[in-house]
Coordinates of C-alpha atoms in Angstrom, one line a residue:
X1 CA 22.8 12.0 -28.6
X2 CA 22.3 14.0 -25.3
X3 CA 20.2 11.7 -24.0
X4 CA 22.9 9.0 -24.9
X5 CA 25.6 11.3 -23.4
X6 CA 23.2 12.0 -20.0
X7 CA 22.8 8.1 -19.3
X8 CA 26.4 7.5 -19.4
X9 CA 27.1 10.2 -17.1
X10 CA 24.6 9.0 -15.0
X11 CA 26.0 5.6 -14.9
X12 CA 29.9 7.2 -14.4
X13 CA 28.6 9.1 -11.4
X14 CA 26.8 6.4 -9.7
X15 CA 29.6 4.5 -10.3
X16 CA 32.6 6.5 -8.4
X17 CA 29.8 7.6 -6.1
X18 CA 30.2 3.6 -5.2
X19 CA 33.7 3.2 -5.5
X20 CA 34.3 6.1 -3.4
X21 CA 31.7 4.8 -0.7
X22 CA 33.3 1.3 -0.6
X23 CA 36.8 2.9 -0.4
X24 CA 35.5 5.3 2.4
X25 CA 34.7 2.1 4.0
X26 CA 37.4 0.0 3.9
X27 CA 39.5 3.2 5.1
X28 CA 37.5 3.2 8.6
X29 CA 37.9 -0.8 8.6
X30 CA 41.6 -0.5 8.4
X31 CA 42.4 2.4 10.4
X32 CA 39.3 2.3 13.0
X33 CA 38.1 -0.6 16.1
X34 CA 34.5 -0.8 14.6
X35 CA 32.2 -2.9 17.2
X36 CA 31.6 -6.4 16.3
X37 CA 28.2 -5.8 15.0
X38 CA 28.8 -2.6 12.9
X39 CA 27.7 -3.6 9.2
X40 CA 30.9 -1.5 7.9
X41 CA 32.4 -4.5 8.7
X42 CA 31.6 -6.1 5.3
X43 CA 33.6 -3.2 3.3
X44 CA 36.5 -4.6 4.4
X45 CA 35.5 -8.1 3.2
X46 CA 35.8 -6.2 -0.4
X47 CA 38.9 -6.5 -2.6
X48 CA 40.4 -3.6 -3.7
X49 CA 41.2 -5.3 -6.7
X50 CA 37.6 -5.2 -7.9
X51 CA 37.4 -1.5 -6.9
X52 CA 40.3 -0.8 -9.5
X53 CA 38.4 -2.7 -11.7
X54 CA 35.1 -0.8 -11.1
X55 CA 37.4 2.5 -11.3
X56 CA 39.0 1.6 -14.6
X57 CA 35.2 1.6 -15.9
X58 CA 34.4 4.7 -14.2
X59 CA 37.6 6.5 -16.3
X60 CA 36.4 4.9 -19.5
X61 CA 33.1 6.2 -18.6
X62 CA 34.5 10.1 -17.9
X63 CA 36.5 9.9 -21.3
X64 CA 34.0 8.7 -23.7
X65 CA 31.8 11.5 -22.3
X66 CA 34.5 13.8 -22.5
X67 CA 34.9 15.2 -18.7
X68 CA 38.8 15.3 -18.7
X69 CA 38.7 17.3 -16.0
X70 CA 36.4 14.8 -13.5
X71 CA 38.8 11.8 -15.0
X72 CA 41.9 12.9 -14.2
X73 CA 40.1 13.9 -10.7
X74 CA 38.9 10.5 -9.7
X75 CA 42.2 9.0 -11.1
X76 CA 43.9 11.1 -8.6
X77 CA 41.3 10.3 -5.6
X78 CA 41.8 6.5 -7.0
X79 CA 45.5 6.2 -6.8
X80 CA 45.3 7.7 -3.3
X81 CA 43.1 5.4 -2.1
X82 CA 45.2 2.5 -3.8
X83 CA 47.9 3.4 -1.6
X84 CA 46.6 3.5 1.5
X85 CA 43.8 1.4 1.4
X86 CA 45.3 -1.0 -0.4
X87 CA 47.4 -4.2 1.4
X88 CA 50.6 -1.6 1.3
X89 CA 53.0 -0.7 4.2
X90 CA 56.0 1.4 4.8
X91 CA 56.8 -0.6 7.5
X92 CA 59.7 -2.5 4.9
X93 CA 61.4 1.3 5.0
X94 CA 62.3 0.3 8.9
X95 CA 62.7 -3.5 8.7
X96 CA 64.7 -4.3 11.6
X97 CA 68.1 -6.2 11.6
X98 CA 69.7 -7.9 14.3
X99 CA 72.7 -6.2 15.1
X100 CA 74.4 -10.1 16.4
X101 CA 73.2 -12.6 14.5
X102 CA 74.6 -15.6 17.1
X103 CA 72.1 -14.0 19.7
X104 CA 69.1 -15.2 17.5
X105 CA 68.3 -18.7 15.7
X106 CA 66.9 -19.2 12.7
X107 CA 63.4 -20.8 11.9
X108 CA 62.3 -21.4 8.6
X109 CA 58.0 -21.7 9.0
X110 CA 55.3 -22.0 6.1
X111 CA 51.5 -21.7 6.4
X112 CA 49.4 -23.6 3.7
X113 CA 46.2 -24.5 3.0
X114 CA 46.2 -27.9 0.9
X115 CA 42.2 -27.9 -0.1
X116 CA 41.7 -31.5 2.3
X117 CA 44.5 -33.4 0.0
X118 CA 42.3 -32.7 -2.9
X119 CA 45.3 -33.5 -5.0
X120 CA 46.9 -36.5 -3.2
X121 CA 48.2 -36.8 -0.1
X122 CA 51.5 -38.5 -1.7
X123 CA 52.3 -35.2 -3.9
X124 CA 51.6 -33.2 -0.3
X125 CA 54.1 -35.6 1.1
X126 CA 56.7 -35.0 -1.4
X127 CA 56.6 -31.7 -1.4
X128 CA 57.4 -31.1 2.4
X129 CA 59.9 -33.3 2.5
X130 CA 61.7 -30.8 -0.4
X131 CA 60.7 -27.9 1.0
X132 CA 62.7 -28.9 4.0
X133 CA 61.0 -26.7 6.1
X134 CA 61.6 -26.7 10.0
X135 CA 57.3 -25.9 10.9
X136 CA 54.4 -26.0 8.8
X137 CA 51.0 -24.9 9.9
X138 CA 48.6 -26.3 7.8
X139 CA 44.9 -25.7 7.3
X140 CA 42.4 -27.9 5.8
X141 CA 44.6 -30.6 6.8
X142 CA 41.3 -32.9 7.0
X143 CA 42.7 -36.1 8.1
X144 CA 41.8 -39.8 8.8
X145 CA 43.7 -42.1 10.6
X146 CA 44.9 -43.8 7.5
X147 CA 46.1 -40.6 6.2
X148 CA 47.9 -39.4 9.6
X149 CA 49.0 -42.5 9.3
X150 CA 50.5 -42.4 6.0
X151 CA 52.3 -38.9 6.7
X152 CA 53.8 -40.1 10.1
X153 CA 55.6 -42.6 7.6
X154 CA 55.8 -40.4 5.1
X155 CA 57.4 -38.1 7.0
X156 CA 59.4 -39.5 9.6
X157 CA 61.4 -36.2 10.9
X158 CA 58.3 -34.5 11.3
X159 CA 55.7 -34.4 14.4
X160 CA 52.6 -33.8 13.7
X161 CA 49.7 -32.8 15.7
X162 CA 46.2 -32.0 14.6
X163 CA 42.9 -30.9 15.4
X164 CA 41.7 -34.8 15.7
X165 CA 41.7 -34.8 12.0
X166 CA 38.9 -31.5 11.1
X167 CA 40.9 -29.1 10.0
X168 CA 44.2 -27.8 11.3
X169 CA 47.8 -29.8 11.7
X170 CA 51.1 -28.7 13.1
X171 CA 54.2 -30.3 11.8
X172 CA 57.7 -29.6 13.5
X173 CA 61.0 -30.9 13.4
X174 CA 62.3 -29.4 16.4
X175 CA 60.9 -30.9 19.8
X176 CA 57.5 -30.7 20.9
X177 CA 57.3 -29.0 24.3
X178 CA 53.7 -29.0 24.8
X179 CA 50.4 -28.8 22.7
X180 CA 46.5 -28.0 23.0
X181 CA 44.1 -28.1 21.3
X182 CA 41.2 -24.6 21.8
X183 CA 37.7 -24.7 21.3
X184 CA 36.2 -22.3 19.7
X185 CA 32.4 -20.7 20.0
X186 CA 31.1 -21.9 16.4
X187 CA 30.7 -25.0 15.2
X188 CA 32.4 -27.7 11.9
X189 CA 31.5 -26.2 8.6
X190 CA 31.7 -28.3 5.4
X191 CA 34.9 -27.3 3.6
X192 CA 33.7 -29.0 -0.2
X193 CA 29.9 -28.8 0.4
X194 CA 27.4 -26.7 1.2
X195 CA 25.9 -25.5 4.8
X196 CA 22.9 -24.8 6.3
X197 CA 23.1 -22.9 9.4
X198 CA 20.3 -24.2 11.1
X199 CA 22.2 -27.5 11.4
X200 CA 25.4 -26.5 11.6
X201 CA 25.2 -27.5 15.4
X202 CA 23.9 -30.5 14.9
X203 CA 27.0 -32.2 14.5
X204 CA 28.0 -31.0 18.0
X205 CA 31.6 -30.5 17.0
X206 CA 33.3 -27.1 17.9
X207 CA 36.0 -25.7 15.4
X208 CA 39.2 -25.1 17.4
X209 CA 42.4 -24.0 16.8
X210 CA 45.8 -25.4 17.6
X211 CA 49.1 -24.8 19.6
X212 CA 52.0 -26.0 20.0
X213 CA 55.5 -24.9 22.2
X214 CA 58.4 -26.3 20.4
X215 CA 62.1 -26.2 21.9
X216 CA 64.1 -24.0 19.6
X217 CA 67.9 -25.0 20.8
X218 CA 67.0 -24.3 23.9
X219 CA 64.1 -21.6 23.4
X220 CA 60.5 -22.3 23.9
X221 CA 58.5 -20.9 20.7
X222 CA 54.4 -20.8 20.5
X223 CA 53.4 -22.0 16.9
X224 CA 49.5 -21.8 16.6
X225 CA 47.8 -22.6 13.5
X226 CA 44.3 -20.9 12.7
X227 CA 42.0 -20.6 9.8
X228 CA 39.0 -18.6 10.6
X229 CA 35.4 -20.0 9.0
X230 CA 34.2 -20.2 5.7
X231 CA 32.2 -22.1 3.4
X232 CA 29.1 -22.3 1.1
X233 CA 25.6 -21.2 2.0
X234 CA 22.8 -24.1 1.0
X235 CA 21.5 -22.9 -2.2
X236 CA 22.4 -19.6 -4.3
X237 CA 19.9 -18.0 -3.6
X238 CA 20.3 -13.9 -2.7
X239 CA 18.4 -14.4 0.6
X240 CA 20.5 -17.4 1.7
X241 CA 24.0 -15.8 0.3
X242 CA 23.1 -12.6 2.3
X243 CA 22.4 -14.7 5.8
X244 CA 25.1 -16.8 5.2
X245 CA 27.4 -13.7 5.0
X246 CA 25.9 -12.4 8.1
X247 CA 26.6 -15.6 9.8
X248 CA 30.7 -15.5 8.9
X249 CA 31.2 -11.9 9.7
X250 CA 29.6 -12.3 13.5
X251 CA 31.6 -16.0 13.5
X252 CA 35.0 -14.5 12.7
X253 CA 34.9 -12.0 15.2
X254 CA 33.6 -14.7 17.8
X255 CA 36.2 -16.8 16.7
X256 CA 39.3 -13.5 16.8
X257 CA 38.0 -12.6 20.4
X258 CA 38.9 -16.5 21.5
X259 CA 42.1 -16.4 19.7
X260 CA 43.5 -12.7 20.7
X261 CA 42.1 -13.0 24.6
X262 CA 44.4 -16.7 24.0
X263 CA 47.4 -15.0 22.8
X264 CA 47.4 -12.4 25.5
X265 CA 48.3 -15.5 27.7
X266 CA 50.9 -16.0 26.2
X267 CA 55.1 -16.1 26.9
X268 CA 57.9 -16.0 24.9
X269 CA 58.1 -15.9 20.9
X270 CA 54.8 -16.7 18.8
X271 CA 54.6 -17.1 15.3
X272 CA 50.8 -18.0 14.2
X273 CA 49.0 -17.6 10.5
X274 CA 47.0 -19.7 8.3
X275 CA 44.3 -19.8 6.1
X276 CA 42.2 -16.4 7.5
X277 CA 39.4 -15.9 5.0
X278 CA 39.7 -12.3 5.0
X279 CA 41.4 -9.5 2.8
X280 CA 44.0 -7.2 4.4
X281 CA 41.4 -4.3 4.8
X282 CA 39.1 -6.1 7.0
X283 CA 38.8 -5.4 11.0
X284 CA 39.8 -8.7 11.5
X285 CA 43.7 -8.1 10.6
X286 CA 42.8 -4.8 11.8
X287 CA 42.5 -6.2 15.0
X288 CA 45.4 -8.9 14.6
X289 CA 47.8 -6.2 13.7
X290 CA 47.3 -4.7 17.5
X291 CA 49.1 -8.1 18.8
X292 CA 51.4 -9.2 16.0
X293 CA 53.1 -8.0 12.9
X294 CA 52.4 -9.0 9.5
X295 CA 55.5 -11.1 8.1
X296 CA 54.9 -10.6 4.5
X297 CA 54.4 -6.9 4.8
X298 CA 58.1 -6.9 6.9
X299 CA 59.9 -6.7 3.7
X300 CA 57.5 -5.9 1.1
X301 CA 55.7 -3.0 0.5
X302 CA 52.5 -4.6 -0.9
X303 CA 50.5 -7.8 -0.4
X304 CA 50.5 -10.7 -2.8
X305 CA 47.7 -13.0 -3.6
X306 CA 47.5 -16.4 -2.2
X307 CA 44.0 -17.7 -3.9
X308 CA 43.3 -18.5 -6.2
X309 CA 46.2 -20.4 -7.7
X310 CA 44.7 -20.8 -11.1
X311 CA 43.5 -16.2 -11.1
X312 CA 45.2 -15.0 -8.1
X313 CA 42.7 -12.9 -6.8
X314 CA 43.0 -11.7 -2.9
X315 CA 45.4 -12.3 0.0
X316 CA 43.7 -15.1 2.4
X317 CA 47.0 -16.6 3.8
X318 CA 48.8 -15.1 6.6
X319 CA 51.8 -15.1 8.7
X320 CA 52.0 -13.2 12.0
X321 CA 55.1 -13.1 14.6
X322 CA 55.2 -11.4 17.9
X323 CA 57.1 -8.6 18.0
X324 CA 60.1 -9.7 19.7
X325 CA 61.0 -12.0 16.7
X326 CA 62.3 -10.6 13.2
X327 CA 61.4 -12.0 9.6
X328 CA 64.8 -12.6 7.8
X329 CA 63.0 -13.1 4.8
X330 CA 59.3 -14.0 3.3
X331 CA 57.8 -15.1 -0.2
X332 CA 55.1 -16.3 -1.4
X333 CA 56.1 -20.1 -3.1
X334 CA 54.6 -19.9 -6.6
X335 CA 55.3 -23.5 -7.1
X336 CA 55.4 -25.3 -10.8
X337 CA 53.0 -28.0 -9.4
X338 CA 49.5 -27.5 -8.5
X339 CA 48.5 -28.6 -4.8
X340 CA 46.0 -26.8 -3.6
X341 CA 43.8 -23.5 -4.7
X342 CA 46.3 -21.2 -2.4
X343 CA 49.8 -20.7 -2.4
X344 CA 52.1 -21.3 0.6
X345 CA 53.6 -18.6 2.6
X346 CA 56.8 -19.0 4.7
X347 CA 59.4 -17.0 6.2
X348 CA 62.7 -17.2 7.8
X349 CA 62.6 -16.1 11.2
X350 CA 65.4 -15.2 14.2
X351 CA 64.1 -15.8 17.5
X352 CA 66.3 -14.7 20.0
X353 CA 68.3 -17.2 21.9
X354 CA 66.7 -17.5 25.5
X355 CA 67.2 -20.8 28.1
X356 CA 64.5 -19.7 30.8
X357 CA 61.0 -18.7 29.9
X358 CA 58.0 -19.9 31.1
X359 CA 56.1 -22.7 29.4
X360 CA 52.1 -22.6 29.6

């Protein structure tokens, strides 16, 4: 029986002694500007969902050994690092309101990842045209020209601009001002099937991200729409899962320096989000939070999940505005219909009314 009682202590101890450690590290990927190649990096990339579930073991652990004392202790250090570690913000508290609502106009935007039309581009179709919404930004918008084709029928009242089909569309009722298309450093990764990043260059297509200036009554707005990379290593094996992990982390932060020294150039209102492939705690939002403010967090005090639709998991989907913009309102749209493996995010935003601004 003590030998019994001293392996499950073991186990508890080793146990919070990891929970702890991955907490500790997600704390100094939220709250610190790590360098690009610091491995504490990959913390972040660790949901704190599975950390309460590692904890809840842990107390089960202390309890059937009887260590009240050590339980209620970790349960304490626990539900501390829940709240700030966790995707949770007081910023809600001071949610600003305009104090004239006819010097702003509203804009109703939604970021979704639709999984390459996985589930027909016909029930994609139908429901933007119910949604009504005035700008998507949509990721995994792999498109051919029949299928851009189809949606420019389809969806008559709706411009839409892509990223030449790999990836990435903008869709916008409200006049198109201008539109490019950035190259980014890295290089096409299969969204459905598996990479090898040997040969990912091979196919001498650069990922990119998209932006468009649309005339809001009279106000130039920047709408970008990103998703950062992901994928599938080649095989399963431990070797190839850690490279491939390796590979990501350095690519995202390639990819966020191109993107941030971008939006630095920037006048006038942005909005941007997508599909990022990273949890809240990660440097990468760490970083994005410098230049824009979360929209979801505006007026909530924690995160939702966005993937997966069938186990909601983590938070992948973002929307970001600049700071001279306020979010009216934003939900997550847990829809009755399956279209994709994420949920869309939109918001209602008030940009204010300006006639002059510089266009890029």
């Amino acid at each position: 029986m003590k030998i019994f009682k001293f392996i499950l202590s073991f186990i508890a101890y080793l146990m919070a002694l990891i929970a702890i450690v991955i907490s500790i590290g997600s704390a100094i990927c939220k709250f610190t500007d790590l360098p690009k190649d610091s491995f504490i990096q990959i913390f972040g990339y660790i949901t704190f969902y599975w950390i309460l579930v590692l904890s809840a073991v842990v107390l089960i652990l202390f309890l059937l050994i009887r260590n009240f004392r050590i339980a209620m202790l970790y349960l304490g250090v626990m539900i501390l690092f829940t709240l700030f570690l966790d995707d949770f913000s007081l910023n809600y508290m001071h949610h600003r309101k305009p104090e004239h609502y006819e010097a702003y106009d509203s804009i109703n935007v939604a970021a979704y990842n639709i999984k390459y039309y996985a589930y027909g581009i016909g029930n994609i179709s139908e429901f933007i045209k119910e949604s009504d919404y005035d700008v998507l930004l949509l990721s995994e918008s792999v498109l051919t020209t029949e299928k851009l084709e189809y949606l420019k029928r389809s969806l008559p009242a709706y411009s839409i601009l892509t990223d030449n089909g790999h990836d990435l569309s903008i869709l916008s009722k409200y006049p198109v001002l201008n539109y490019k298309i950035i190259e980014l450093p890295t290089y096409l990764a299969s969204l459905s099937g598996s990479n090898d990043i040997d040969n990912l260059k091979a196919s001498g297509i650069h990922r990119s991200f998209v932006h468009a200036i649309i005339n809001v009554n009279g106000t130039p707005v920047n709408v970008l729409s990103l998703r950062l990379i992901a994928g599938r290593p080649k095989d399963k094996s431990i070797n190839e899962d850690l490279r491939w992990g390796k590979y990501l982390l350095n690519a995202q932060n390639e990819e966020l320096s191109v993107f941030i020294n971008y939006l630095q150039t920037l006048n006038g209102p942005v909005i941007f989000g997508g599909d990022l492939n990273v949890s809240p705690n990660t440097e990468i939002i760490h970083q994005i939070n410098h230049y824009a403010e979360d929209t979801f967090l505006d007026d909530h005090a924690f995160g939702s999940f966005t993937f997966k639709v069938s186990c909601p998991t983590m938070r992948l989907d973002y929307l970001f505005h600049s700071k001279d913009i306020i979010t009216k309102k934003s939900e997550i749209v847990k829809m009755g219909i399956v279209l994709s493996d994420h949920f869309p995010i939109r918001a209602e935003f008030l940009i204010p009314k300006k006639t002059e601004q510089a266009i890029k």
